[in-house]
PDB file of C-alpha atoms in Angstrom:
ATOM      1  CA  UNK A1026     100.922  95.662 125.911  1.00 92.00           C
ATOM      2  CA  UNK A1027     100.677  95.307 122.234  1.00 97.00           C
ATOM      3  CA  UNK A1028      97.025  95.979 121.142  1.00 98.00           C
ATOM      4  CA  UNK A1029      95.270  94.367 118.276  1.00 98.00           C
ATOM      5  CA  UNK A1030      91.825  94.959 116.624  1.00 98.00           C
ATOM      6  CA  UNK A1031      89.637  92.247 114.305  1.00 98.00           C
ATOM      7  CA  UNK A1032      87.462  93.285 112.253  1.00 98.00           C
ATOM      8  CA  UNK A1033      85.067  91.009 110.723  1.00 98.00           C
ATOM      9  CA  UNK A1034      83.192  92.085 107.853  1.00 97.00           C
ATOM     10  CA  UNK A1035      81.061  89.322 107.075  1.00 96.00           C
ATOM     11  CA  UNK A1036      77.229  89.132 108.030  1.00 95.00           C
ATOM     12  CA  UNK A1037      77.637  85.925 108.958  1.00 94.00           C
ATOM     13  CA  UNK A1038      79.560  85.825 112.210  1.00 93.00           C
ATOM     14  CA  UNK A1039      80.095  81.709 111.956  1.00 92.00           C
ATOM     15  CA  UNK A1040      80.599  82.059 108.121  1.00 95.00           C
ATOM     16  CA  UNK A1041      84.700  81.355 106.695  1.00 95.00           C
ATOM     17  CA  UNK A1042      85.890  84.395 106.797  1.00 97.00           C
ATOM     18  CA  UNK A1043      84.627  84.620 110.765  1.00 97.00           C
ATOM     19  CA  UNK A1044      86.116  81.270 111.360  1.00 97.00           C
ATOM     20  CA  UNK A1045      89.742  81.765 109.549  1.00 97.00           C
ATOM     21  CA  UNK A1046      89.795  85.266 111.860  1.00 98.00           C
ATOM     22  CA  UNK A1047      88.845  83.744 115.202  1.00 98.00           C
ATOM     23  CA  UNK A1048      91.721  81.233 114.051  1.00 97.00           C
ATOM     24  CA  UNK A1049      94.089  84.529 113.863  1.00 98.00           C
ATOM     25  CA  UNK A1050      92.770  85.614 117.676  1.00 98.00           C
ATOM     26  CA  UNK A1051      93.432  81.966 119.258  1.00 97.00           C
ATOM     27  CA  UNK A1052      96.965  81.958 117.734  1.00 97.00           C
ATOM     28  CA  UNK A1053      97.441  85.620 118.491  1.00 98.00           C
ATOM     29  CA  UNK A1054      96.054  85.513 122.043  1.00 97.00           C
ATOM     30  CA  UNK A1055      99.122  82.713 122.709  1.00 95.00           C
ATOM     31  CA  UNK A1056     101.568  85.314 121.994  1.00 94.00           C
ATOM     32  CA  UNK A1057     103.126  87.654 125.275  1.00 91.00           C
ATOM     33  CA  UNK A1058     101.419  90.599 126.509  1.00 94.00           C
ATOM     34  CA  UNK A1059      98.692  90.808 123.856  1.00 97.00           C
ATOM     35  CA  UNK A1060      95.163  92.811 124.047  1.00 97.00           C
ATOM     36  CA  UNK A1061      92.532  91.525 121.068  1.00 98.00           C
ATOM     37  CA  UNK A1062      89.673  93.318 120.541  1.00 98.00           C
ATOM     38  CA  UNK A1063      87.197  90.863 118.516  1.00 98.00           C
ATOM     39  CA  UNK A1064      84.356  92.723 116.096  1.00 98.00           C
ATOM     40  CA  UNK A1065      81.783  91.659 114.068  1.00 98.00           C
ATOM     41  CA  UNK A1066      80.119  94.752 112.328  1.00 97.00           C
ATOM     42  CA  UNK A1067      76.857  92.425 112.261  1.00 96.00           C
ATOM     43  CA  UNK A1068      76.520  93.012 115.689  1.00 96.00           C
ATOM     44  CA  UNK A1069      76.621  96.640 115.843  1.00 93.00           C
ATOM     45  CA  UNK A1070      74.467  97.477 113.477  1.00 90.00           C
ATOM     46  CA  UNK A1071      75.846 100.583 111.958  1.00 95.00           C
ATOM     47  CA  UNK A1072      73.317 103.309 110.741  1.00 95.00           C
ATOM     48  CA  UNK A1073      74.670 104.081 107.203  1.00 94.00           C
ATOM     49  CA  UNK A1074      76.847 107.200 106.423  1.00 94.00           C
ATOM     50  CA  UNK A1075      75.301 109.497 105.147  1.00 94.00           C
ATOM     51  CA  UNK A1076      77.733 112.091 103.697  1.00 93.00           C
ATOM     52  CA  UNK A1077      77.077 114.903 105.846  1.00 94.00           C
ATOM     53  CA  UNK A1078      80.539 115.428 106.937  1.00 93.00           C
ATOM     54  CA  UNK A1079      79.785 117.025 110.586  1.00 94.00           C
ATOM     55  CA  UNK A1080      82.300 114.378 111.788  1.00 95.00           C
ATOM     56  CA  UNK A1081      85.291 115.904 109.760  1.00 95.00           C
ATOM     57  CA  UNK A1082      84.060 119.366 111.702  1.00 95.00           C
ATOM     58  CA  UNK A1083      83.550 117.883 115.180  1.00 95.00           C
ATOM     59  CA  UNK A1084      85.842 114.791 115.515  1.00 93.00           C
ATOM     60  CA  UNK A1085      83.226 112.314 115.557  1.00 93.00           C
ATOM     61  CA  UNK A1086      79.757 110.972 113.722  1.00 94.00           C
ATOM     62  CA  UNK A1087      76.535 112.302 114.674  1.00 93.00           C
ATOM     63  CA  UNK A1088      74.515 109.590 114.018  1.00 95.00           C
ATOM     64  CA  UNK A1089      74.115 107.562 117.686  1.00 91.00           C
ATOM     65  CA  UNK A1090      75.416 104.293 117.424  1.00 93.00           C
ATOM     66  CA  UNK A1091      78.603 102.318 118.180  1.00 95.00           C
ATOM     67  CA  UNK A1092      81.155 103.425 115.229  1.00 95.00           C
ATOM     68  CA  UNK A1093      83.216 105.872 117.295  1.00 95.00           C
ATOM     69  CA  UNK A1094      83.624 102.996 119.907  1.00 96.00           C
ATOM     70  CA  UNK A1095      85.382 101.185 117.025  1.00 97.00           C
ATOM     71  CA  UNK A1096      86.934 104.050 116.269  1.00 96.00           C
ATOM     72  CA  UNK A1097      88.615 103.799 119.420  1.00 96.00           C
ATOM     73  CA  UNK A1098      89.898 100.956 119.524  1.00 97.00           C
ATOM     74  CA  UNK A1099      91.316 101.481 116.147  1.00 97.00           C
ATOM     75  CA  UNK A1100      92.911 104.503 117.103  1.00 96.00           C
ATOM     76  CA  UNK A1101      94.414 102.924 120.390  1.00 97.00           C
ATOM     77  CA  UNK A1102      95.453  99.361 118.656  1.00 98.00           C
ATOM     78  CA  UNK A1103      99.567  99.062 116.934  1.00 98.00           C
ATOM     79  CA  UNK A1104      97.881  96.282 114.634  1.00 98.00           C
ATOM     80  CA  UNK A1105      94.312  96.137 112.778  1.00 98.00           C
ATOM     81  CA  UNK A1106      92.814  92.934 111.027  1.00 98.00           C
ATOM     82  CA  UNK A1107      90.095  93.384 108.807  1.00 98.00           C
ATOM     83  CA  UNK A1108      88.234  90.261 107.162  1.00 98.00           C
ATOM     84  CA  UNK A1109      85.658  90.478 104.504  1.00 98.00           C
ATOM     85  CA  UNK A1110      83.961  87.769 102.288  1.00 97.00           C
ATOM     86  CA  UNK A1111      83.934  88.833  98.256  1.00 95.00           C
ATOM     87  CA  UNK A1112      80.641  90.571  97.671  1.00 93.00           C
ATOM     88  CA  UNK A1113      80.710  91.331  93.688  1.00 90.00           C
ATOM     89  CA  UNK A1114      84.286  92.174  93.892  1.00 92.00           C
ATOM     90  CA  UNK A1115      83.823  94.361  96.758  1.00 94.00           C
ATOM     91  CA  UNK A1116      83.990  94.139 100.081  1.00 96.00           C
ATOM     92  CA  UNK A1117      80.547  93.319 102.252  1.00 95.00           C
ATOM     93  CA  UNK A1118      78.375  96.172 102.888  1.00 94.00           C
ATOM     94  CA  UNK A1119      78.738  95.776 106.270  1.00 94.00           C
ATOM     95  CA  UNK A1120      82.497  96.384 105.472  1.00 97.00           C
ATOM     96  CA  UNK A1121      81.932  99.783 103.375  1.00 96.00           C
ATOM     97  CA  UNK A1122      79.805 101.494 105.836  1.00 95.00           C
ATOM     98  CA  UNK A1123      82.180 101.159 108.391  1.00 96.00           C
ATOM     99  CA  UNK A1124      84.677 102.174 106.402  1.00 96.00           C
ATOM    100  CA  UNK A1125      82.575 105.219 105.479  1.00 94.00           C
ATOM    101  CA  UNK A1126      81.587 105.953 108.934  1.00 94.00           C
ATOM    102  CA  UNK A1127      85.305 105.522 110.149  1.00 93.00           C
ATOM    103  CA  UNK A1128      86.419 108.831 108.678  1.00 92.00           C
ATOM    104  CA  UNK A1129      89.658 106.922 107.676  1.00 95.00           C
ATOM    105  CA  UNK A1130      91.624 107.686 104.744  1.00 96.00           C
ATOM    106  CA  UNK A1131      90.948 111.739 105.977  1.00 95.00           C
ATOM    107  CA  UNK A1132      92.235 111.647 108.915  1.00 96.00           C
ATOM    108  CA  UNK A1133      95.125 109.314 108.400  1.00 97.00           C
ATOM    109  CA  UNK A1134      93.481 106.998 111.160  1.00 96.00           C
ATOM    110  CA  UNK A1135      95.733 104.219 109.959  1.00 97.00           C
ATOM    111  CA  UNK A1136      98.974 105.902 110.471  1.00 96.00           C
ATOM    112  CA  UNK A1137     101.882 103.701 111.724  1.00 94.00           C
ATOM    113  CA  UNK A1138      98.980 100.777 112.617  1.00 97.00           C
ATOM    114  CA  UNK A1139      99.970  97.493 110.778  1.00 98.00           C
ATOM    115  CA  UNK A1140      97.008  96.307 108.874  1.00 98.00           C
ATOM    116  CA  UNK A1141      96.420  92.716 107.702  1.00 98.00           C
ATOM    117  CA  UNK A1142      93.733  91.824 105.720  1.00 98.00           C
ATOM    118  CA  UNK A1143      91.776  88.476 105.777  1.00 98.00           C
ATOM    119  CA  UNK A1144      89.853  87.660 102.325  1.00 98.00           C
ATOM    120  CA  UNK A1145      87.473  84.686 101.175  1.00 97.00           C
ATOM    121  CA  UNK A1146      86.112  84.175  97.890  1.00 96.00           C
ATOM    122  CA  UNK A1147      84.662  81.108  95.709  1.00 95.00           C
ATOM    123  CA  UNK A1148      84.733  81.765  91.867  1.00 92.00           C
ATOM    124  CA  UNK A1149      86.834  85.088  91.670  1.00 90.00           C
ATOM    125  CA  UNK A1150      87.689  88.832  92.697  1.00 94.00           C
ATOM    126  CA  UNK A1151      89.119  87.631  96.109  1.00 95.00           C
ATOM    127  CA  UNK A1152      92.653  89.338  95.039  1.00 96.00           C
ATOM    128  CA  UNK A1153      90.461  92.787  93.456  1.00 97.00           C
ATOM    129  CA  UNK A1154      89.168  93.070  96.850  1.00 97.00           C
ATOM    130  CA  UNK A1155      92.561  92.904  98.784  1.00 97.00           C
ATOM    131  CA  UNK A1156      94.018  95.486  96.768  1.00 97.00           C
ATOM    132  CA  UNK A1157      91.622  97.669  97.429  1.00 96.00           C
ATOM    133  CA  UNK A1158      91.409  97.447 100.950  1.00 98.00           C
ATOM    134  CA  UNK A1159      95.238  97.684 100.337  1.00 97.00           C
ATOM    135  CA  UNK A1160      94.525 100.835  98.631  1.00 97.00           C
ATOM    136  CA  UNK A1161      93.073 102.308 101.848  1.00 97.00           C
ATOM    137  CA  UNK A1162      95.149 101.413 104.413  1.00 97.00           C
ATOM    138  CA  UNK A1163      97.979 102.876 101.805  1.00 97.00           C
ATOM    139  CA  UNK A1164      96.087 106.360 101.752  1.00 97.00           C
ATOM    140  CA  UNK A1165      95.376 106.215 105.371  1.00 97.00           C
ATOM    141  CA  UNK A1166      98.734 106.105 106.331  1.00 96.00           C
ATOM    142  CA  UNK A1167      98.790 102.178 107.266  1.00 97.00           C
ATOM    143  CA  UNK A1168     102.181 100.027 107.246  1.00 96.00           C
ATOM    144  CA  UNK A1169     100.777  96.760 105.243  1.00 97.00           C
ATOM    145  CA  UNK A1170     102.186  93.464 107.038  1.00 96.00           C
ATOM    146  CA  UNK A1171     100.794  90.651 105.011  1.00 96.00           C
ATOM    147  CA  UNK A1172      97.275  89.346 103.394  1.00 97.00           C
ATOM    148  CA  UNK A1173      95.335  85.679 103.908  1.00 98.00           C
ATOM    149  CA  UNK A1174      93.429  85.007 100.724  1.00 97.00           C
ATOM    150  CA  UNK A1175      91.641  81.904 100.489  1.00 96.00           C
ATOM    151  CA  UNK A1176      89.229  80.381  97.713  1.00 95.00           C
ATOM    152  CA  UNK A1177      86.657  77.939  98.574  1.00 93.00           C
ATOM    153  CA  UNK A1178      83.162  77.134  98.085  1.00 91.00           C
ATOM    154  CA  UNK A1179      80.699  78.564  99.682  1.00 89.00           C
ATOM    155  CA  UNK A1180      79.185  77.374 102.932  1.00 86.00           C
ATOM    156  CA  UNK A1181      82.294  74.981 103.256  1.00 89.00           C
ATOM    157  CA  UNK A1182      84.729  74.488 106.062  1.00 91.00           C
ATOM    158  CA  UNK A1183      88.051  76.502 105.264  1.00 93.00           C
ATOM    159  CA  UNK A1184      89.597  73.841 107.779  1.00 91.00           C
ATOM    160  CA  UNK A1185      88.833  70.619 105.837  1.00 86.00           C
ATOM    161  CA  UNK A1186      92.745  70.943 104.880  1.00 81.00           C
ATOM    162  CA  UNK A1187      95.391  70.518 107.727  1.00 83.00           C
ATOM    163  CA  UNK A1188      97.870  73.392 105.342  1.00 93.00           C
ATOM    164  CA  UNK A1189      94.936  75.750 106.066  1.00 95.00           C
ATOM    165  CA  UNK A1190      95.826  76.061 109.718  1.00 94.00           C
ATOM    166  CA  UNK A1191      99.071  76.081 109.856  1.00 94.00           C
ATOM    167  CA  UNK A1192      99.081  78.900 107.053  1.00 96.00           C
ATOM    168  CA  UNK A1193      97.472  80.604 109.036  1.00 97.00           C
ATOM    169  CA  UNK A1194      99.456  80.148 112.338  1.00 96.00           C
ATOM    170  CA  UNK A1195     102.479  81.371 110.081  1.00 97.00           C
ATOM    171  CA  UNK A1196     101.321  84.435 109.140  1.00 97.00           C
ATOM    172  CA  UNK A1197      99.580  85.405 112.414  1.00 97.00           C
ATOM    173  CA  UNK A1198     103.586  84.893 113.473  1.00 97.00           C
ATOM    174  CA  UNK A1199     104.955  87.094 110.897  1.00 97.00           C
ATOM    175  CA  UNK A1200     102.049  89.648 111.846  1.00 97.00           C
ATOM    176  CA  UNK A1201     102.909  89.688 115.165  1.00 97.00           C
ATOM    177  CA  UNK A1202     106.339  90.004 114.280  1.00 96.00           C
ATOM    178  CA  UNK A1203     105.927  92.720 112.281  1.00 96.00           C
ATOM    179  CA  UNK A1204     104.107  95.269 115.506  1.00 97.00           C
ATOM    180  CA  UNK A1205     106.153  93.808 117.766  1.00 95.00           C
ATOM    181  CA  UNK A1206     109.590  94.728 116.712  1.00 94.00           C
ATOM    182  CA  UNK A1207     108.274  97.870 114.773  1.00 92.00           C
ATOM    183  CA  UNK A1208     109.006  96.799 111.274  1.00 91.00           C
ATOM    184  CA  UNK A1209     109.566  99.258 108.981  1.00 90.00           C
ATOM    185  CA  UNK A1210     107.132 100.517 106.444  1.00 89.00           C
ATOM    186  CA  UNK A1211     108.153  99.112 102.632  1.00 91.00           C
ATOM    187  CA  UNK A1212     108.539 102.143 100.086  1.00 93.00           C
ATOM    188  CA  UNK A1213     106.095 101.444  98.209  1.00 93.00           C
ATOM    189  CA  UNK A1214     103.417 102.106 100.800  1.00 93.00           C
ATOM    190  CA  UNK A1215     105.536 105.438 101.976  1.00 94.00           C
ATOM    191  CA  UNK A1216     105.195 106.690  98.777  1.00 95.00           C
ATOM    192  CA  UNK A1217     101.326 106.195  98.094  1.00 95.00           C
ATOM    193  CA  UNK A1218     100.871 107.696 101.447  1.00 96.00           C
ATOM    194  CA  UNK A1219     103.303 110.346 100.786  1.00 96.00           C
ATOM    195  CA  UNK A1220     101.916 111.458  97.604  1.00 96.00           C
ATOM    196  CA  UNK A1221      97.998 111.036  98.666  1.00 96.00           C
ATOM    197  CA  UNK A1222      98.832 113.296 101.671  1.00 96.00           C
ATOM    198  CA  UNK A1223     100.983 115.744 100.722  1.00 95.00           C
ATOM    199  CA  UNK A1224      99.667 116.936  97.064  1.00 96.00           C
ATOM    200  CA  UNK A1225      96.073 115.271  97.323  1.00 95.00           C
ATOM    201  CA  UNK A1226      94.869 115.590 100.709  1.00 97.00           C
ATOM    202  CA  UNK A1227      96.852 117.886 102.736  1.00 96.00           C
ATOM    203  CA  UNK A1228      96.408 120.858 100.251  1.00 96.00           C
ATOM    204  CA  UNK A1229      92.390 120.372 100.346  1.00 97.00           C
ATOM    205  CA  UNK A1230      92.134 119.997 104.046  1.00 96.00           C
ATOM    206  CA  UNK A1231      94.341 122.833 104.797  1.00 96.00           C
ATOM    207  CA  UNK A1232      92.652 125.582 102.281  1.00 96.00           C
ATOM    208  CA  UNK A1233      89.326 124.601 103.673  1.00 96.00           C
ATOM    209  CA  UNK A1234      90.490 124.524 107.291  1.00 94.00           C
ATOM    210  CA  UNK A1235      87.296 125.242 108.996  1.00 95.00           C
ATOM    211  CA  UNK A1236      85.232 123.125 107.461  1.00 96.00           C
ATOM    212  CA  UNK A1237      87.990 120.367 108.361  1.00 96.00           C
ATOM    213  CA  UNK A1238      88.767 121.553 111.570  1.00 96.00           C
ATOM    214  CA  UNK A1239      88.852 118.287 113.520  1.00 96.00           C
ATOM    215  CA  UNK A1240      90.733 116.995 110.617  1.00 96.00           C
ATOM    216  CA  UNK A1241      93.546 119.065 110.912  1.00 96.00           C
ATOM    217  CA  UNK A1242      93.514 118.524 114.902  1.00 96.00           C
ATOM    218  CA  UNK A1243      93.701 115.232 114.594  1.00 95.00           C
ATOM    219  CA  UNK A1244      96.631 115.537 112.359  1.00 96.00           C
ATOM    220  CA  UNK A1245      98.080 117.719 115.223  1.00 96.00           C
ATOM    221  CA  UNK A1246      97.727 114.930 117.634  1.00 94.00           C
ATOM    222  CA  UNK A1247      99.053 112.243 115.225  1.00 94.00           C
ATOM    223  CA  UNK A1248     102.142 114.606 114.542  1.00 93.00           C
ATOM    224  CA  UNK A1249     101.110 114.458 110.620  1.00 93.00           C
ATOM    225  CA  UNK A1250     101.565 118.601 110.750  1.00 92.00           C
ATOM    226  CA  UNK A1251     103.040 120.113 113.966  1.00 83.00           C
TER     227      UNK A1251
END
């Protein structure tokens, strides 16, 4: 069974970004022996992070709410789909805090999971924000598969053009593809993962081993040291 998490970002559950990825899931959910597990962070209503860093000792966030059960899901999906409107060329806050309470980049989370990133903007920064959600699946160990970047104004219907659609349907095929038959990594994301983990993070975590402790279990599990 090929898993698959999306993740949408936006506050508005209804809003373009929500509709292009619940046009990913119908396509998706046509293909063979597929699992999606649908999210909108609006509903979950994340407490924010708050830098305390218990969760890099103990595996998992203190604060009671339902992160870790994304977490999960995450961490038990092959692909991961994560849509966010552009909020001042950044991502939505909904987005960051999720991405702060995911302990991600850290604990190499992402590792072999093929990401795909949905992005809607209406003046400009759409592309900003895709590279840096890029950027983190990169450092978190992710293989990227492809990106769906679409300008349009705001409150209007991302569907008003027939090319729209079938863009889409294309690239939820390539996506699909791409976990499916275990496509490789490119190099460029090998190195940037390479280099993050093995002379950034790796070093840190390692000298400081108790206060990462969970950190550097996980990266026993993952088979990221042995």
């Amino acid at each position: 069974m090929t898993k698959i998490t999306i993740i949408n970002g936006s506050p508005r559950k209804n809003g373009a970004t929500g509709k292009i990825l619940q046009a990913f899931r119908k396509q998706l959910e046509e293909k063979e022996n597929v699992e999606i597990h649908y999210i909108d962070l609006v509903d979950y209503q994340l407490q924010n992070c708050v830098g305390c860093e218990i969760c890099y000792k103990t595996g998992i966030c203190h604060l009671k709410d339902k992160a870790e059960e994304i977490n999960k899901l995450v961490a038990h999906s092959q692909g991961v789909m994560i849509g966010s409107p552009n909020y001042a060329i950044n991502v939505s806050a909904f987005l960051k805090n999720y991405i702060d309470r995911g302990h991600i980049v850290f604990e190499q989370a992402l590792k072999d999971k093929y990401m795909f990133t949905v992005v809607t903007y209406e003046n400009y920064g759409g592309a900003t924000v895709v590279r840096m959600l890029n950027s983190m699946f990169r450092h978190a160990g992710g293989a990227i598969t492809g990106k769906f970047l679409l300008k349009l104004n705001h409150n209007s219907n991302p569907f008003e053009q027939d090319k729209i659609l079938k863009e889409i349907n294309r690239k939820a095929d390539q996506f699909y593809y791409a976990i499916t038959q275990r496509k490789h990594k490119n190099l460029f994301d090998r190195l940037i993962n390479y280099f993050a983990l093995h002379i950034g993070i790796k070093p840190f975590v390692l000298r400081n081993s108790l206060r990462f402790k969970a950190v550097v279990q996980r990266w026993k599990e993952i088979k990221v040291i042995s």
